[in-house]
Amino acid sequence: LKDGLPAAEKCARYMVKDYSLIIKDVAEEDAGNYTIILSIRQWNLSKNLTVTLTVNVKPQIYENAVSSFPDPNLYLLSSKQVLTCTVYGIPPPKITWMWYPCRKKHFKTRHGFCSYTEGSFILKAGSNIGNRIQSITERTAVIEGKNKTASTLIVAEAKSSGIYSCVASNKVGKAERNVSFIVTDVPNGFHISLEKMPIEGENLILSCSANKFLYKDIAWILPRTVNNQTKAKRSLNKEYSITLTLTIKNVSLAHSGTYACRARNIYTGKEVLQKKDVTIRAQEAPALLRHLTDQTVNTSNSAMLECQVRGIPEPQISWFKNHEEIQQEPGIILGPGSRMLFIERVKEEDEGLYQCIATNLKGSVESAAYVTVQGTSERSNLELITLTCTCVAATLFWLLLTLFIRKLKRPYSSEMKTNHYLSIIMDPDEVPLDEQCERLPYDASKWEIARERLKLGKSLGHGAFGKVVQASAFGIKKSPTCRIVAVKMLKEGATASEYKALMTELKILIHIGHHLNIVNLLGACTKNGGPLMVIVEYCKYGNLSNYLKSKRNFFCPNKDSSLPGEQMKEKKDIEPVEGKKQRLASVTSSESFASSGFQEDKSLSDVEEDEEDAGELYKLPLTMEDLISYSFQVARGMEFLSSRKCIHRDLAARNILLSENNVVKICDFGLARDIYKNPDYVRKGDARLPLKWMAPESIFDKIYNTKSDVWSYGVLLWEIFSLGASPYPGVQIDEDFCSRLKEGTRMRAPEQATEEIYQIMLDCWRSNPNDRPRFSELVKKLGDLLQANVQQEGKDYIPLNTVFATESGFPPASDSLCNENFSVTSSSCGSTENIRYINTLKIKPPQRIKTFEELPIKETLIFNDYQADSGMVLPPEELKRFTWTGSKQKRTLFGVKGASRSKESVLSGITKPRSFCSFSCDQLSDSKQRYTYGNAVLEKMKACHSPPPDYNSVILYSQPPV
């Protein structure tokens, strides 16, 4: 059966032989489903098998059914054209468009002028070969029961002549359709043009133009009345056409007749004629169609006179007043062909006799009229005086309005500051650098670096108007070698104010001077011939926030702790105590440039080697010593900046950069801060504010000073000891947040902070700015902690952040030392013998605190550790409802639990930071037990890779912390 019908009955070409079906001369209509049925009638059993026959069909192009090679099609120059090619075949053919350019010379053979021998080109969308191809698209549709594909080629602008070929091919064969594409600048390819119908005595100019790819042998056929000696011919060969111009000078009426142009079609060989009827017009003397009439016009009104004449050729018209010719001037307008005379705002002196004289080759004619002006000049003078007074009054009004606007703007000096995103109220005794920037000098002889000494490299970052790129600098500080630097510059199209902002930052960097823990200035390019570039030190490990996050899985308090795999080398990474002391001395020294964490000037090969070792710091684990060291160095840098009267305003981990040897450097303490695309900043009007890092007086009263930087430093400490977590996690940054912050709510201690570190944070977060420590005091406290940490390493010791002496009365709870899902690994944390818990520094904890854990969290909000550090900001009208109370504290009544926590519960939550090294919990005893473990217990203390938990707690203390 074929498609359900007996096959042998359907076609005589079908033959059934035994179990075979033979089809002779297979054609396309033989395609279909063939079924063979096998049956045993006595058992009433049957089975069938169906196969599908697909007949491959050679591609067919339906446009070729009209003509295998049609006569060339003409396409107007610069026009947009659409070419189509409809194809059918089985399997579906692949369609390719080809381009064959025309030769520049003609050939006698048909189509010879478009020879394939000059080369062919495969076309794609956007191709500019020959003509620009706008697009090539294919669309498949069922037409007449067949699945056909139509390919469309769109020529954006016709400029070149040639042949477009549509080639369809499949495994059976291929078909081709050629489209002659002839570009012409002559309508219809053959045309006669006449500039104007001539007048007796003028010249007759006729032009015959023909497309050069279609026609040849162009010639004029003249009327019998034209004398061959009076004509002139000129041929012009253009890019697309040939023009033959016929010129007959000083024609007469006898030159009227039919002029013909003859050309031979290159394709057909036939002659083609174009005809043009020419009628020579006889000359006529000028004649008046209407005479001028006298007019009476009032003063200040307008008057119009029209001279209506005819003649062949067109008469030339001249106007006269009292026999003096009138020329066009202000107040007197001559219309087209001088046929009209228009007088604006007639005055007494405009009265008189007006004449128009029309002249051509055959003669002249004239007409005259008298214009009388009524009224006196008093009215005109009054109007002039009124107009003058009005202009003077308007000028005075705009002058007064301009002065008033300038006076209003003058008090707002903050608007004149470069990129000053807040109107800042400063303490009277402190004058910040950004207010002195206009007077800061720039010594080009000391800081200017030639642009050819810089080789710009990859981009390190960018913002709304600026970008920072890595560069190789030659000759920094007159050294003949190369050094890797960072270059800060403006983007293309930067405004004058943005240029001024970057220049101001350059001056501030010069004024501040050099320090180990800030990003120091190396030079600048300010001269004409290129963009403004500020060259600073390059910190290859990026900002501290990202670095801490990347080290979460590789944090162990003790540097002797090992990590899985090969992340730590067995012995090379374990420094003796003396070596650590030397490194501490290097970090604390601000005078040694060699220990600054940046390379001295090197050769180019040395720089390449350093780049290969750029990830060396990432191979080492992160220890408690590192966290304290980062905190200490930032305090040192801020101590230096505050001594130079520099207020940072945006102290955060994202603005701390990490260099070699674990040296950190403060950046972005100038004015040109590119903050518009950073989610850490909350929009307030046209400004963006880092609310999570801002002190209450900065949020509510816009007061910025060194004490507000101390508050931000406390938040930075929280970031460091939470290993890069976002401050105030799980808290919506809105009006309630600002209110609670003002009333004394604080964050709880991060998991890695010791009691001493958390006490420093609380000291930085005191409500009264005067109660906060100075940066010099912070340097001393952290220096002591850092020195103690270095001295205790190398002993049988577990760091301070995980242990407490039994004398303190607060043993570590099991939930802070262990993970519930503990898995034994091949690594261990800490030493394996003689482990004791010690606490050399005892600081009294806060007396009373509340946490955000006691508050209900909105179900519609989903928070995680990677939330953007932004939120809502209080609008000005909302901020006015709050008053800053200094150190006076209010108790905040919010949350479900109103009871305060005891000292013991506080310490169990904030003074037992959890290490990322996880220990087995079943070996812990009660708080009165002495904490000494044997080797059997230590076998289970193995895991070092648990990620930091979410920090959702904040602390409210009703009294200043002790």
CSV table of N, CA and C in Angstrom, one decimal, residues 486-556:
chain,number,residue,atom,x,y,z
A,486,ALA,N,49.4,52.8,39.0
A,486,ALA,CA,48.0,52.9,38.7
A,486,ALA,C,47.8,54.4,38.2
A,487,VAL,N,47.0,54.5,37.2
A,487,VAL,CA,46.8,55.8,36.6
A,487,VAL,C,45.3,56.2,36.6
A,488,LYS,N,45.0,57.3,37.3
A,488,LYS,CA,43.6,57.7,37.4
A,488,LYS,C,43.4,58.8,36.3
A,489,MET,N,42.3,58.7,35.5
A,489,MET,CA,42.1,59.7,34.5
A,489,MET,C,40.6,59.8,34.3
A,490,LEU,N,40.2,60.8,33.5
A,490,LEU,CA,38.8,61.0,33.2
A,490,LEU,C,38.4,60.2,31.9
A,491,LYS,N,37.1,59.9,31.8
A,491,LYS,CA,36.6,59.3,30.6
A,491,LYS,C,36.5,60.4,29.5
A,492,GLU,N,36.3,59.9,28.3
A,492,GLU,CA,36.1,60.9,27.2
A,492,GLU,C,34.8,61.6,27.4
A,493,GLY,N,34.8,62.9,27.0
A,493,GLY,CA,33.6,63.7,27.2
A,493,GLY,C,33.4,64.3,28.6
A,494,ALA,N,34.4,64.2,29.4
A,494,ALA,CA,34.3,64.8,30.8
A,494,ALA,C,34.2,66.3,30.8
A,495,THR,N,33.4,66.8,31.7
A,495,THR,CA,33.2,68.2,31.8
A,495,THR,C,34.3,69.0,32.5
A,496,ALA,N,34.2,70.3,32.4
A,496,ALA,CA,35.2,71.1,33.1
A,496,ALA,C,35.2,70.9,34.6
A,497,SER,N,34.0,70.7,35.2
A,497,SER,CA,34.0,70.5,36.6
A,497,SER,C,34.6,69.2,37.0
A,498,GLU,N,34.5,68.2,36.2
A,498,GLU,CA,35.1,66.9,36.5
A,498,GLU,C,36.6,67.0,36.4
A,499,TYR,N,37.1,67.7,35.4
A,499,TYR,CA,38.5,68.0,35.2
A,499,TYR,C,39.0,68.7,36.5
A,500,LYS,N,38.3,69.7,36.9
A,500,LYS,CA,38.7,70.4,38.1
A,500,LYS,C,38.7,69.5,39.3
A,501,ALA,N,37.8,68.6,39.4
A,501,ALA,CA,37.8,67.7,40.6
A,501,ALA,C,39.0,66.8,40.6
A,502,LEU,N,39.4,66.3,39.5
A,502,LEU,CA,40.6,65.4,39.5
A,502,LEU,C,41.9,66.3,39.7
A,503,MET,N,41.9,67.5,39.2
A,503,MET,CA,43.1,68.4,39.5
A,503,MET,C,43.2,68.7,41.0
A,504,THR,N,42.0,68.9,41.6
A,504,THR,CA,42.0,69.2,43.0
A,504,THR,C,42.5,68.0,43.8
A,505,GLU,N,42.1,66.8,43.4
A,505,GLU,CA,42.6,65.6,44.1
A,505,GLU,C,44.1,65.5,44.0
A,506,LEU,N,44.7,65.8,42.8
A,506,LEU,CA,46.1,65.8,42.6
A,506,LEU,C,46.8,66.8,43.6
A,507,LYS,N,46.3,68.0,43.7
A,507,LYS,CA,46.9,69.0,44.6
A,507,LYS,C,46.8,68.5,46.1
A,508,ILE,N,45.7,67.9,46.4
A,508,ILE,CA,45.6,67.4,47.8
A,508,ILE,C,46.6,66.3,48.1
A,509,LEU,N,46.8,65.4,47.1
A,509,LEU,CA,47.8,64.3,47.3
A,509,LEU,C,49.2,64.9,47.5
A,510,ILE,N,49.5,66.0,46.8
A,510,ILE,CA,50.8,66.6,46.9
A,510,ILE,C,50.9,67.2,48.3
A,511,HIS,N,49.9,67.9,48.7
A,511,HIS,CA,49.9,68.6,50.0
A,511,HIS,C,50.0,67.6,51.2
A,512,ILE,N,49.3,66.5,51.1
A,512,ILE,CA,49.3,65.5,52.2
A,512,ILE,C,50.7,64.9,52.4
A,513,GLY,N,51.4,64.6,51.3
A,513,GLY,CA,52.7,64.0,51.5
A,513,GLY,C,52.7,62.5,51.5
A,514,HIS,N,53.8,61.9,51.8
A,514,HIS,CA,54.1,60.4,51.7
A,514,HIS,C,53.8,59.8,53.1
A,515,HIS,N,53.2,58.6,53.0
A,515,HIS,CA,53.1,57.7,54.2
A,515,HIS,C,52.9,56.3,53.8
A,516,LEU,N,53.4,55.4,54.6
A,516,LEU,CA,53.3,54.0,54.3
A,516,LEU,C,51.9,53.5,54.0
A,517,ASN,N,51.0,53.9,54.8
A,517,ASN,CA,49.6,53.3,54.8
A,517,ASN,C,48.6,54.2,54.0
A,518,ILE,N,49.0,55.0,53.1
A,518,ILE,CA,48.1,55.6,52.2
A,518,ILE,C,48.6,55.4,50.8
A,519,VAL,N,47.7,55.5,49.8
A,519,VAL,CA,48.2,55.4,48.4
A,519,VAL,C,48.8,56.7,48.0
A,520,ASN,N,50.1,56.6,47.8
A,520,ASN,CA,51.0,57.8,47.6
A,520,ASN,C,51.0,58.2,46.1
A,521,LEU,N,51.1,59.5,45.9
A,521,LEU,CA,51.3,60.1,44.6
A,521,LEU,C,52.7,59.9,44.1
A,522,LEU,N,52.8,59.5,42.8
A,522,LEU,CA,54.1,59.3,42.1
A,522,LEU,C,54.4,60.3,41.1
A,523,GLY,N,53.3,60.9,40.5
A,523,GLY,CA,53.5,61.9,39.4
A,523,GLY,C,52.2,62.2,38.8
A,524,ALA,N,52.3,63.0,37.7
A,524,ALA,CA,51.1,63.4,37.0
A,524,ALA,C,51.4,63.8,35.6
A,525,CYS,N,50.4,63.8,34.7
A,525,CYS,CA,50.5,64.3,33.3
A,525,CYS,C,49.4,65.4,33.2
A,526,THR,N,49.8,66.6,33.2
A,526,THR,CA,48.9,67.7,33.2
A,526,THR,C,49.0,68.6,31.9
A,527,LYS,N,50.1,68.5,31.2
A,527,LYS,CA,50.3,69.4,30.1
A,527,LYS,C,49.4,69.0,28.9
A,528,ASN,N,49.3,70.0,28.0
A,528,ASN,CA,48.4,69.8,26.8
A,528,ASN,C,49.0,68.7,25.9
A,529,GLY,N,48.1,68.1,25.2
A,529,GLY,CA,48.5,67.0,24.3
A,529,GLY,C,48.0,65.6,24.7
A,530,GLY,N,47.1,65.6,25.7
A,530,GLY,CA,46.6,64.4,26.2
A,530,GLY,C,45.7,64.6,27.4
A,531,PRO,N,45.1,63.6,27.9
A,531,PRO,CA,44.2,63.7,29.1
A,531,PRO,C,45.0,63.9,30.4
A,532,LEU,N,44.3,64.5,31.4
A,532,LEU,CA,44.9,64.7,32.7
A,532,LEU,C,45.0,63.3,33.3
A,533,MET,N,46.2,62.9,33.8
A,533,MET,CA,46.4,61.6,34.4
A,533,MET,C,47.1,61.8,35.8
A,534,VAL,N,46.6,61.2,36.8
A,534,VAL,CA,47.2,61.2,38.1
A,534,VAL,C,47.8,59.8,38.4
A,535,ILE,N,49.1,59.7,38.6
A,535,ILE,CA,49.8,58.5,38.8
A,535,ILE,C,50.1,58.2,40.2
A,536,VAL,N,49.6,57.1,40.7
A,536,VAL,CA,49.7,56.7,42.1
A,536,VAL,C,50.3,55.3,42.2
A,537,GLU,N,50.6,54.8,43.4
A,537,GLU,CA,51.1,53.5,43.7
A,537,GLU,C,50.0,52.5,43.3
A,538,TYR,N,50.5,51.3,42.9
A,538,TYR,CA,49.6,50.2,42.4
A,538,TYR,C,49.6,49.1,43.5
A,539,CYS,N,48.4,48.8,43.9
A,539,CYS,CA,48.2,47.7,44.9
A,539,CYS,C,47.6,46.5,44.2
A,540,LYS,N,48.4,45.5,43.9
A,540,LYS,CA,47.9,44.4,43.0
A,540,LYS,C,46.9,43.5,43.6
A,541,TYR,N,46.7,43.5,44.9
A,541,TYR,CA,45.7,42.6,45.5
A,541,TYR,C,44.3,43.2,45.6
A,542,GLY,N,44.1,44.4,45.2
A,542,GLY,CA,42.8,44.9,45.2
A,542,GLY,C,42.3,45.4,46.5
A,543,ASN,N,41.0,45.7,46.7
A,543,ASN,CA,40.5,46.2,47.9
A,543,ASN,C,40.4,45.1,49.0
A,544,LEU,N,40.4,45.6,50.2
A,544,LEU,CA,40.4,44.7,51.4
A,544,LEU,C,39.1,43.9,51.5
A,545,SER,N,38.0,44.5,51.2
A,545,SER,CA,36.7,43.8,51.3
A,545,SER,C,36.6,42.6,50.5
A,546,ASN,N,37.0,42.7,49.2
A,546,ASN,CA,37.0,41.5,48.3
A,546,ASN,C,38.0,40.5,48.8
A,547,TYR,N,39.2,40.9,49.2
A,547,TYR,CA,40.2,40.0,49.6
A,547,TYR,C,39.7,39.2,50.8
A,548,LEU,N,39.1,39.8,51.8
A,548,LEU,CA,38.7,39.1,53.0
A,548,LEU,C,37.6,38.1,52.6
A,549,LYS,N,36.7,38.4,51.7
A,549,LYS,CA,35.7,37.5,51.3
A,549,LYS,C,36.3,36.3,50.6
A,550,SER,N,37.4,36.5,49.9
A,550,SER,CA,38.0,35.4,49.1
A,550,SER,C,38.7,34.5,50.1
A,551,LYS,N,39.1,34.9,51.3
A,551,LYS,CA,39.9,34.1,52.2
A,551,LYS,C,39.0,33.5,53.3
A,552,ARG,N,37.7,33.5,53.2
A,552,ARG,CA,36.8,33.0,54.2
A,552,ARG,C,37.1,31.5,54.4
A,553,ASN,N,37.2,30.8,53.4
A,553,ASN,CA,37.4,29.3,53.4
A,553,ASN,C,38.8,29.0,53.8
A,554,PHE,N,39.7,29.9,54.0
A,554,PHE,CA,41.1,29.7,54.3
A,554,PHE,C,41.6,30.5,55.5
A,555,PHE,N,40.7,30.6,56.5
A,555,PHE,CA,41.0,31.4,57.7
A,555,PHE,C,41.2,30.4,58.9
A,556,CYS,N,42.4,30.5,59.5
A,556,CYS,CA,42.7,29.8,60.7
A,556,CYS,C,43.4,30.8,61.7
